[in-house]
Amino acid sequence: MPNNLHNKVSLVTGAASGIGRATALAFAKEGSKVVVSDVRSEGGEETTSLIKDMGGESLFVHADVSRSDHVENLISSVIRHYGRLDCSFNNAGVSGGSGLIHEYSEDDWDKVININLKGVWLCLKYEIIQMLKQGGGSIVNTASIMGLVGGSRSPSYGASKHGVVGLTKNAAVQYAPSNIRVNAVCPGYIRTPMTEQGALLDPDNAERIISRHPLGRLGTPEEIADTVVWLSSDAASFVTGHTMTVDGGYVAQ
Ligand code: NAD
């Protein structure tokens, strides 16, 4: 799909590493200008440099997606620099550690819900305000297989990702008449800093996780990025409200 996003303006949150960084690079390879955003400035600036090294156009904007003032400023910065916003990938998220519901702390619950769910809603809100003004756009939210089935080690993570799936469908129906498509991608276990510093740390647990994927391996950030590029592009022009699994067959069982 060369240059499928030529002259488009894209935004990726949580783009300092992992799936977000891979998708920012994939958007740039397709010819899009890319606004990279994250709470971690060093990693975000690094992603921007990687895009510029490829000959692409990119800008880093620091934002904590759980804060409405940050998200409002993020979208204003996109418009100030590039004049419009065609594709948004609302991807920032945290894993929330592990624990049983009856042992889980209220602080951990609030933190994960505020970043993973409220953060997606705030991004949708300000992105949609802009997309309504310009007559359309495409948005992809990062949910998870844990937004479709039970089994998350963190109760708030599973709840937040089920929330993202619901929010995605609701937004898709509300804004289809305004030419705004909203989809979600539901990755299986992907090798990124989040899983390398979490679920995959214990080799026995890593083996158990891999064995749950019928394709017999973990996914790569690039495999999610390719899916997000497709969902964002005109190749998916009749796709909205979809929760697309990219999970090696995990939820097909
Ligand atoms: P990652 O840790 O590499 O990336 C997450 C990014 O989000 C980081 O750069 C982090 O700094 C950023 N972030 C965290 N809190 C933020 C906040 N408040 N505001 C802005 N940015 C913030 O991990 P990843 O695996 O690439 O995760 C990306 C997304 O994919 C997350 O939403 C995660 O839940 C989801 N996901 C990951 C997997 C997996 O197996 N890795 C599976 C399913 C879904």
XYZ file of C-alpha atoms and ligand atoms in Angstrom:
297
model
C 0.000 0.000 0.000
C 2.572 2.632 -0.952
C 1.586 6.244 -0.266
C -1.885 5.291 0.862
C -1.869 8.185 3.308
C -0.105 10.674 1.053
C -0.538 14.262 2.320
C -2.681 13.118 5.247
C -2.053 14.329 8.802
C -1.965 11.586 11.444
C -1.737 11.561 15.223
C -0.460 8.687 17.361
C -0.669 8.704 21.168
C 1.592 6.459 23.215
C 4.101 6.727 20.380
C 7.322 6.723 22.437
C 7.691 2.956 22.089
C 6.073 -0.341 21.137
C 2.918 -0.420 19.010
C 2.592 3.388 18.927
C 6.122 3.937 17.630
C 5.762 1.188 14.995
C 2.479 2.736 13.825
C 3.904 6.273 13.699
C 6.689 4.936 11.447
C 4.182 3.002 9.313
C 1.997 6.128 8.872
C 5.108 8.062 7.772
C 6.094 5.312 5.300
C 2.639 5.710 3.726
C 3.323 9.387 3.128
C 1.522 10.906 6.135
C 2.758 13.770 8.285
C 2.794 12.345 11.809
C 2.217 14.027 15.159
C 3.844 11.841 17.803
C 2.533 12.187 21.341
C 3.395 10.606 24.693
C 4.001 11.426 28.358
C 7.595 10.305 27.836
C 9.261 13.144 25.918
C 12.600 11.424 25.285
C 11.054 8.377 23.606
C 8.588 10.566 21.715
C 11.332 12.836 20.364
C 13.241 9.691 19.346
C 10.255 8.458 17.296
C 10.035 11.876 15.624
C 13.766 11.707 14.771
C 13.326 8.214 13.273
C 10.573 9.591 11.008
C 12.681 12.576 9.965
C 15.631 10.228 9.245
C 13.318 8.393 6.806
C 12.621 11.709 5.053
C 9.200 12.134 6.695
C 7.570 15.094 8.453
C 6.895 14.803 12.162
C 6.304 16.793 15.320
C 6.388 15.674 18.963
C 3.781 17.021 21.397
C 3.954 16.046 25.063
C 0.543 15.054 26.467
C -0.890 12.974 29.278
C -4.059 11.549 27.713
C -5.829 11.358 31.072
C -5.797 15.199 31.320
C -8.334 17.162 29.318
C -6.155 20.309 29.207
C -3.285 18.270 27.732
C -5.485 16.588 25.102
C -7.122 19.881 24.117
C -3.651 21.417 23.720
C -2.479 18.366 21.741
C -5.224 18.718 19.133
C -4.721 22.514 18.988
C -1.010 21.920 18.306
C -1.824 19.491 15.477
C -4.096 22.080 13.861
C -1.665 24.969 14.450
C 1.145 23.053 12.709
C -0.620 21.095 9.994
C -4.069 22.697 9.632
C -6.107 19.471 9.846
C -6.291 15.972 11.357
C -7.140 13.056 9.058
C -6.162 9.937 11.020
C -5.903 9.418 14.769
C -4.564 6.366 16.563
C -5.591 6.536 20.232
C -3.132 4.032 21.584
C -1.614 5.251 24.877
C -2.166 2.759 27.654
C -0.805 1.077 30.760
C -1.085 -2.521 31.913
C -2.106 -1.882 35.513
C -0.155 -4.683 37.152
C -1.911 -7.842 38.261
C -4.253 -8.817 41.060
C -7.545 -10.381 41.958
C -10.575 -8.100 42.102
C -10.953 -8.415 45.887
C -7.290 -7.525 46.444
C -6.962 -4.774 43.849
C -6.390 -1.185 45.049
C -8.642 1.767 44.230
C -5.576 3.808 43.185
C -4.576 1.193 40.588
C -8.170 0.999 39.354
C -8.433 4.786 38.931
C -5.034 5.094 37.234
C -5.747 2.460 34.584
C -9.309 3.598 33.879
C -8.178 7.241 33.651
C -5.449 6.503 31.099
C -6.883 3.580 29.098
C -10.567 4.537 28.977
C -11.032 8.201 29.919
C -7.912 8.957 27.841
C -9.494 7.426 24.742
C -12.734 9.333 25.360
C -10.874 12.657 25.768
C -8.916 12.030 22.551
C -12.122 11.123 20.693
C -13.822 14.248 22.012
C -11.240 16.758 20.795
C -10.429 14.855 17.584
C -14.110 14.689 16.667
C -14.600 18.426 17.305
C -11.916 19.028 14.647
C -13.095 16.289 12.255
C -16.645 17.681 12.327
C -15.255 21.078 11.258
C -13.295 19.588 8.339
C -15.982 17.145 7.175
C -14.601 13.750 8.208
C -11.720 11.608 9.377
C -10.699 8.195 10.583
C -9.975 7.087 14.142
C -8.567 3.802 15.463
C -8.513 3.020 19.193
C -6.278 0.405 20.782
C -8.379 -2.109 22.689
C -7.065 -5.643 23.269
C -8.105 -9.278 23.222
C -8.738 -8.469 26.914
C -11.493 -6.145 25.682
C -13.277 -9.144 24.151
C -12.722 -12.005 26.603
C -11.955 -12.440 30.305
C -8.553 -13.491 31.588
C -6.715 -10.213 32.091
C -4.327 -10.354 35.053
C -5.474 -6.827 35.923
C -9.199 -6.263 36.579
C -9.026 -2.607 35.576
C -7.154 -3.411 32.354
C -9.829 -5.859 31.170
C -12.596 -3.433 32.159
C -10.882 -0.487 30.454
C -10.397 -2.380 27.190
C -14.007 -3.651 27.174
C -14.904 0.020 27.681
C -12.807 1.034 24.668
C -14.663 -1.523 22.529
C -18.031 -0.110 23.655
C -16.932 3.482 23.173
C -15.631 2.658 19.688
C -18.956 1.151 18.573
C -20.903 4.033 20.072
C -18.700 6.655 18.399
C -18.883 4.798 15.068
C -22.689 4.910 15.082
C -22.906 8.521 16.338
C -20.487 9.963 13.778
C -21.015 7.787 10.675
C -23.413 10.461 9.293
C -20.560 12.966 9.670
C -18.135 10.851 7.607
C -15.993 9.930 10.625
C -15.047 6.249 10.840
C -14.118 4.806 14.250
C -12.622 1.333 14.669
C -10.636 -0.563 17.280
C -7.708 -2.893 16.972
C -7.543 -5.780 19.464
C -3.986 -7.104 19.673
C -3.049 -10.445 21.180
C 0.195 -10.499 23.161
C 2.775 -8.353 21.364
C 6.444 -8.099 22.311
C 6.798 -4.482 23.525
C 8.252 -2.770 26.626
C 4.824 -3.216 28.293
C 4.883 -7.022 28.066
C 8.671 -7.413 28.305
C 8.589 -5.609 31.660
C 5.375 -7.393 32.718
C 3.716 -10.619 31.650
C 6.734 -11.970 29.711
C 9.285 -11.446 32.500
C 8.739 -14.913 33.964
C 9.826 -17.475 31.317
C 7.213 -20.044 32.427
C 4.463 -17.455 32.153
C 5.821 -16.364 28.751
C 5.674 -19.987 27.500
C 2.096 -20.332 28.785
C 1.079 -17.095 27.042
C 2.672 -18.105 23.730
C 0.934 -21.507 23.856
C -2.463 -19.757 24.036
C -1.941 -18.251 20.571
C -2.831 -20.878 17.942
C -0.160 -19.455 15.611
C 2.331 -20.429 18.330
C 4.133 -17.111 18.760
C 3.775 -13.539 19.979
C 2.823 -10.764 17.570
C 5.076 -7.899 16.518
C 4.321 -4.156 16.823
C 4.662 -3.934 13.026
C 1.808 -6.426 12.540
C -0.482 -4.135 14.563
C 0.848 -1.060 12.732
C -0.004 -2.551 9.314
C -3.561 -3.220 10.482
C -3.975 0.305 11.835
C -2.693 1.804 8.578
C -5.223 -0.262 6.645
C -8.126 0.665 8.971
C -7.115 4.349 8.709
C -6.825 4.379 4.932
C -9.459 4.696 2.216
C -8.951 0.963 1.546
C -11.215 0.495 4.598
C -13.730 3.164 3.559
C -16.781 0.978 4.383
C -15.381 -0.278 7.720
C -16.599 1.393 10.910
C -17.458 0.192 14.416
C -15.245 -2.844 13.850
C -13.135 -4.468 16.568
C -10.372 -6.126 14.592
C -8.430 -8.896 16.312
C -4.756 -9.251 15.396
C -4.055 -12.047 17.808
C -2.732 -15.193 16.145
C -6.153 -16.802 16.664
C -6.325 -16.203 20.461
C -10.050 -15.377 20.652
C -11.079 -17.816 17.903
C -10.752 -20.743 20.330
P 4.320 0.477 25.524
O 4.498 0.563 27.002
O 5.531 0.272 24.673
O 3.554 1.767 24.976
C 2.600 2.472 25.710
C 2.914 3.946 25.583
O 1.882 4.699 26.219
C 4.234 4.318 26.276
O 5.061 5.020 25.384
C 3.788 5.188 27.445
O 4.723 6.181 27.812
C 2.497 5.768 26.910
N 1.621 6.259 27.987
C 1.347 5.680 29.183
N 0.535 6.468 29.903
C 0.286 7.568 29.148
C -0.485 8.740 29.357
N -1.143 8.945 30.504
N -0.525 9.654 28.366
C 0.164 9.469 27.204
N 0.918 8.385 26.966
C 0.981 7.443 27.935
O 3.293 -0.700 25.321
P 2.487 -1.210 24.019
O 2.378 -2.667 24.191
O 3.042 -0.656 22.776
O 1.037 -0.612 24.316
C 0.333 0.220 23.414
C -1.146 -0.054 23.543
O -1.394 -1.393 23.127
C -1.695 0.052 24.969
O -2.971 0.674 24.930
C -1.838 -1.394 25.390
O -2.831 -1.566 26.361
C -2.237 -2.021 24.068
N -2.040 -3.470 23.968
C -0.803 -4.010 24.087
C -0.668 -5.391 23.971
C 0.672 -6.064 24.098
O 0.703 -7.301 24.213
N 1.778 -5.354 24.077
C -1.801 -6.182 23.725
C -3.037 -5.586 23.596
C -3.151 -4.214 23.708
